[in-house]
Structures are given as C-alpha cells and as structure tokens.
PDB file of C-alpha atoms and ligand atoms in Angstrom:
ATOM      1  CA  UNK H   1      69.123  -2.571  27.888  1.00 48.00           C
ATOM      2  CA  UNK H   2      69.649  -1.444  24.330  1.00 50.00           C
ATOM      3  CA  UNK H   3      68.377  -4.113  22.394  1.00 49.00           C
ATOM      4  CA  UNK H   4      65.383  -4.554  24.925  1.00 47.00           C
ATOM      5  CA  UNK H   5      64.869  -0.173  23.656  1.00 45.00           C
ATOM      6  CA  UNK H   6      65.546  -1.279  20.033  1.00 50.00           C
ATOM      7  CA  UNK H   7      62.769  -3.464  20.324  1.00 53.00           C
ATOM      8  CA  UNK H   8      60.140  -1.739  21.915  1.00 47.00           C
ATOM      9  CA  UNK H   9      60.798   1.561  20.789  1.00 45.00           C
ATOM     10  CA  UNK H  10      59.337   0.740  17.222  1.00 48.00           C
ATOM     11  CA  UNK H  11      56.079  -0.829  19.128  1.00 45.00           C
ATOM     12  CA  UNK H  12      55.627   2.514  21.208  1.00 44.00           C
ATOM     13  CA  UNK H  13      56.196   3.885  17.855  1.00 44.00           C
ATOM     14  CA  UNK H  14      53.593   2.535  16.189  1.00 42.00           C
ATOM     15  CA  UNK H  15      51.228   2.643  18.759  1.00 43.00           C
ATOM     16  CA  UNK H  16      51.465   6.131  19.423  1.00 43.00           C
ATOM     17  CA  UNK H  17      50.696   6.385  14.996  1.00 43.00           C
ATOM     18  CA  UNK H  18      47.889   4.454  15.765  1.00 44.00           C
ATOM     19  CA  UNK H  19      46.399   6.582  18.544  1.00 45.00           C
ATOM     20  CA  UNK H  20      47.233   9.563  16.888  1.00 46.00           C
ATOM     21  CA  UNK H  21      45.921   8.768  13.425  1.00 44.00           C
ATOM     22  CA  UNK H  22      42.984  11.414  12.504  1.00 49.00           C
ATOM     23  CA  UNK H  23      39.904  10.112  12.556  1.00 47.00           C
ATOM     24  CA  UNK H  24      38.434  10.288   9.288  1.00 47.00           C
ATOM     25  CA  UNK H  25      35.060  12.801   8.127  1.00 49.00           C
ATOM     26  CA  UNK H  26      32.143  10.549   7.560  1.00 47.00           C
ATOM     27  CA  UNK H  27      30.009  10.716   5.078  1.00 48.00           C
ATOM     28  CA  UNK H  28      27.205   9.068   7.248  1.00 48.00           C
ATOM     29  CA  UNK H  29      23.671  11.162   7.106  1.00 47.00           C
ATOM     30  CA  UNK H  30      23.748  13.168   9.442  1.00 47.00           C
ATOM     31  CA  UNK H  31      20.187  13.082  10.761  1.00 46.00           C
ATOM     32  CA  UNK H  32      19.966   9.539  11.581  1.00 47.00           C
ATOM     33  CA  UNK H  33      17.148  10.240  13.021  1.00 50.00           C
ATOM     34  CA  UNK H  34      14.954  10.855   9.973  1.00 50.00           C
ATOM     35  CA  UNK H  35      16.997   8.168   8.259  1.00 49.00           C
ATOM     36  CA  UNK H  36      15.141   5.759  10.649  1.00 49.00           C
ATOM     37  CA  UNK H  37      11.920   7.199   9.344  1.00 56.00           C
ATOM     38  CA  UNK H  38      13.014   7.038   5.928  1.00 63.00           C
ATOM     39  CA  UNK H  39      10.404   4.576   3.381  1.00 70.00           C
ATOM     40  CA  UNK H  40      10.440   0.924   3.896  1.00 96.00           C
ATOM     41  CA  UNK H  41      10.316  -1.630   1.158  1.00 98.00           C
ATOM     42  CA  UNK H  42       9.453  -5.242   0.821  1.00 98.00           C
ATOM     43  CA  UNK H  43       9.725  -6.877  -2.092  1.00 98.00           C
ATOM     44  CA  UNK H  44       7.371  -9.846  -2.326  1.00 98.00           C
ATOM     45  CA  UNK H  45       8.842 -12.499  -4.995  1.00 98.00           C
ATOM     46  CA  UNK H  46       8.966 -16.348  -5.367  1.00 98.00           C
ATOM     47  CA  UNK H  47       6.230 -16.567  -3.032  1.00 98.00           C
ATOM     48  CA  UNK H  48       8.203 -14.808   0.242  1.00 98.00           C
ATOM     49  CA  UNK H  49       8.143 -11.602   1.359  1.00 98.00           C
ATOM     50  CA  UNK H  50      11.696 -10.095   1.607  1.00 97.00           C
ATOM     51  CA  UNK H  51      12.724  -9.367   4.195  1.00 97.00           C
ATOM     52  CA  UNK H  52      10.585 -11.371   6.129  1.00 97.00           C
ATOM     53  CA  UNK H  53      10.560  -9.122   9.400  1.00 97.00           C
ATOM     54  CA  UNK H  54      11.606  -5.910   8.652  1.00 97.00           C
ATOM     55  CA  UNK H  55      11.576  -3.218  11.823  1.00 97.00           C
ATOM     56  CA  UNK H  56      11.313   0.359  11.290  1.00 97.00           C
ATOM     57  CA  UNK H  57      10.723   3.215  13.713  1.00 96.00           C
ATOM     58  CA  UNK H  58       7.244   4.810  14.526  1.00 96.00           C
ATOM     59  CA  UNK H  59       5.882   7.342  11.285  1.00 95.00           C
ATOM     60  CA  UNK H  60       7.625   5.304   8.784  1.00 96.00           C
ATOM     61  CA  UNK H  61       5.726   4.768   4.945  1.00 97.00           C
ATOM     62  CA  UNK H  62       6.214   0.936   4.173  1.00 98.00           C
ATOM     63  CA  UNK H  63       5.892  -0.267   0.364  1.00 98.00           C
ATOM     64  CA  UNK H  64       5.356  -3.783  -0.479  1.00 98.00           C
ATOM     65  CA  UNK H  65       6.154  -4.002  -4.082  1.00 98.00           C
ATOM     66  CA  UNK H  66       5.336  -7.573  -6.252  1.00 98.00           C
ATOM     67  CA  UNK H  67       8.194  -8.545  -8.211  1.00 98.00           C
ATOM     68  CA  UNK H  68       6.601 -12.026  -8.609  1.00 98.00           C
ATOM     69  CA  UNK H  69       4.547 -13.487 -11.543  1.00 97.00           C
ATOM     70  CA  UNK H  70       2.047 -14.071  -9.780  1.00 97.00           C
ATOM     71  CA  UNK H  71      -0.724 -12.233  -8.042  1.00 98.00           C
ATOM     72  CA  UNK H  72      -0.287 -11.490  -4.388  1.00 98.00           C
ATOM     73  CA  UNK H  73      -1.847  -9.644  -1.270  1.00 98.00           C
ATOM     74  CA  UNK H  74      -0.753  -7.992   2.215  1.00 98.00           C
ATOM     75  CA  UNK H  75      -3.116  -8.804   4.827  1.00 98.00           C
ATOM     76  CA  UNK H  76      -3.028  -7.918   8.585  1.00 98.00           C
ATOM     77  CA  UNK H  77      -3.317 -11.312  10.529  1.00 98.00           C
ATOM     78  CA  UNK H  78      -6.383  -9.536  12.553  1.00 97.00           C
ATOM     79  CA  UNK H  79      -8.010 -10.508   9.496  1.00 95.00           C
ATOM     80  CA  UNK H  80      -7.075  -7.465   7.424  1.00 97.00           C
ATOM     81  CA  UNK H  81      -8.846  -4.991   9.902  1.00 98.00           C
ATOM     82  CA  UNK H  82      -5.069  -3.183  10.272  1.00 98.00           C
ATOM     83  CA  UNK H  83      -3.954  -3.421   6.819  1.00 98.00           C
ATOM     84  CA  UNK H  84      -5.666  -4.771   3.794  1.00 98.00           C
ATOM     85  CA  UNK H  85      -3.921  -4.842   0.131  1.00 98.00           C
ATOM     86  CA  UNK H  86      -6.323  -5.489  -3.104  1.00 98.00           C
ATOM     87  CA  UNK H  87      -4.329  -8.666  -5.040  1.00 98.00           C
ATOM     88  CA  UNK H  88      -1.479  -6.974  -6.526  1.00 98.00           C
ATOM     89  CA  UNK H  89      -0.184  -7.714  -9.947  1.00 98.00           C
ATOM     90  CA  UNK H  90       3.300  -8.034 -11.339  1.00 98.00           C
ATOM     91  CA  UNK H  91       4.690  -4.482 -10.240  1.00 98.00           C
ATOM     92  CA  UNK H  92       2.076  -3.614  -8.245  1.00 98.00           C
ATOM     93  CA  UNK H  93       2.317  -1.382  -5.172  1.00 98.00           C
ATOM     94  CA  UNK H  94       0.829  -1.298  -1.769  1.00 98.00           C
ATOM     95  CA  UNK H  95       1.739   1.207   1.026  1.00 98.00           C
ATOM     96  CA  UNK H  96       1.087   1.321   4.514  1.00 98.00           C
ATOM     97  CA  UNK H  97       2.125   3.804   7.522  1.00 97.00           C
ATOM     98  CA  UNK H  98       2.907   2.564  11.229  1.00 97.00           C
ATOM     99  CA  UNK H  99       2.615   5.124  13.402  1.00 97.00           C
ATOM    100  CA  UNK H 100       2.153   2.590  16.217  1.00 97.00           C
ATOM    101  CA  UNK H 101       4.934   0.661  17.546  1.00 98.00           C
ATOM    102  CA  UNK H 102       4.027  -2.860  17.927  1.00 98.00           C
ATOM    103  CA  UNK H 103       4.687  -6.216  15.888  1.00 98.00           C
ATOM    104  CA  UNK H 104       2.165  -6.199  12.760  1.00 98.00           C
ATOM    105  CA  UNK H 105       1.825  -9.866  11.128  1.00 98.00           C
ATOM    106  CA  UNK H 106       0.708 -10.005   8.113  1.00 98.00           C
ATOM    107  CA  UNK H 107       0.298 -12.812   4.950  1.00 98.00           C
ATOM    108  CA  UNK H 108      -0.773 -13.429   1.771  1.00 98.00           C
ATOM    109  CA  UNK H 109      -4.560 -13.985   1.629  1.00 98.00           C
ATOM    110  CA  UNK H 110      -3.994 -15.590  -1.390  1.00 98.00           C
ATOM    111  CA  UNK H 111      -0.643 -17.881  -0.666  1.00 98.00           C
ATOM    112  CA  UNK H 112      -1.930 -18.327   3.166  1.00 97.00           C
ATOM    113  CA  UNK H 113       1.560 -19.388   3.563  1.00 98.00           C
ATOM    114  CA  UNK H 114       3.554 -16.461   2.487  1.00 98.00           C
ATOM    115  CA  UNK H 115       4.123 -14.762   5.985  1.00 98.00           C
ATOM    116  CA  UNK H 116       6.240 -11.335   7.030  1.00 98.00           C
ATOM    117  CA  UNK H 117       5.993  -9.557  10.014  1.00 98.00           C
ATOM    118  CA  UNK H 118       6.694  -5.533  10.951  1.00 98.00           C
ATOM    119  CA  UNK H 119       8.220  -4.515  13.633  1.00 98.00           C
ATOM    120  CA  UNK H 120       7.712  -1.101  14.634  1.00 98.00           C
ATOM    121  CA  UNK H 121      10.039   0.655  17.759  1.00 96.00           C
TER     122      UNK H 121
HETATM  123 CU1   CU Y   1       0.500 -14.678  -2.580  1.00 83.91          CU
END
C-alpha cells in the first residue's frame, strides 16, 4: 500500500504542476486578422519564383521583387489580362492586389518556364 502511494504520489504530483502551470502571455499580434492581410512578397531568383504558391487572404498587396541577374516578368496565365509586369531588372519591383479569392497562375513571359501560382481565400 505504501510503496504503491510512494510511487504514484510523485506522478499525481507532477501532473497536477503540469495542469496547473500558468499559461504564458503571448506576444502573438493580436489582430490576426489584419496580419492575414498584411503585404505579400515573392522573391523571384535563380529563375523560380519563391515561394512558388503563396496563399494570402482577400485585400492583400503582393510584391514580386527580382533578386536575380537577370531580367524577369509576372504574367497572368490568361495571357496577362489579370496581371501584367513590364521585364523587371535586378531589384526591380512589381505589385499587385487580390481582392478576389481564386487561384491566379502566373509565369515569366520571358523564362516561359518560371511558374508560381496565388492563392487567394
Ligand atoms: Cu524570367
């Protein structure tokens, strides 16, 4: 009886520090809300977009921003009817806003092949 107490007294012990333990302040923002409609960026380098799907919520400001040494574009894949970038140099910026939600494809009119995608929800 006592040595089954002696060892399960230190569990219930513990357990009860555990469940007792404050919980601690977090420094989280505390409108999450306009967090999710905080600016966007993508950073196009070594011919990729980065991230390559990036999803953001309705309202939000994206910025694709060419870190690469070469020229690039972002270009709706409706043919650039949505969204259409001039080529962007080294450092270059381009911005678009989604109000929309929806999935927004887009590429490099230049590098065909460099592809990214928005998702907006
Ligand atoms: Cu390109």
């Amino acid at each position: 009886m006592f040595a089954f107490l002696r060892r399960a007294l230190p569990l219930a012990a513990a357990a009860a520090l555990v469940l007792s333990a404050p919980v601690p302040a977090t420094a989280a923002d505390p409108s999450p809300q306009l967090a999710a409609a905080a600016p966007a960026t993508v950073t196009i380098d070594n011919f990729a977009f980065s991230p390559p799907l990036l999803t953001v919520a309705p309202g939000t400001t994206v910025t694709w921003d060419n870190k690469d040494e070469e020229p690039h574009t972002v270009t709706s894949a409706d043919g650039g009817i949505t969204f259409k970038s001039p080529a962007l140099d080294t450092d270059d910026k381009f911005t678009f806003t989604f109000d929309k939600p929806g999935t927004y494809k887009y590429f490099c009119s230049i590098h065909p092949h460099m592809v990214g995608t928005i998702e907006v929800k």
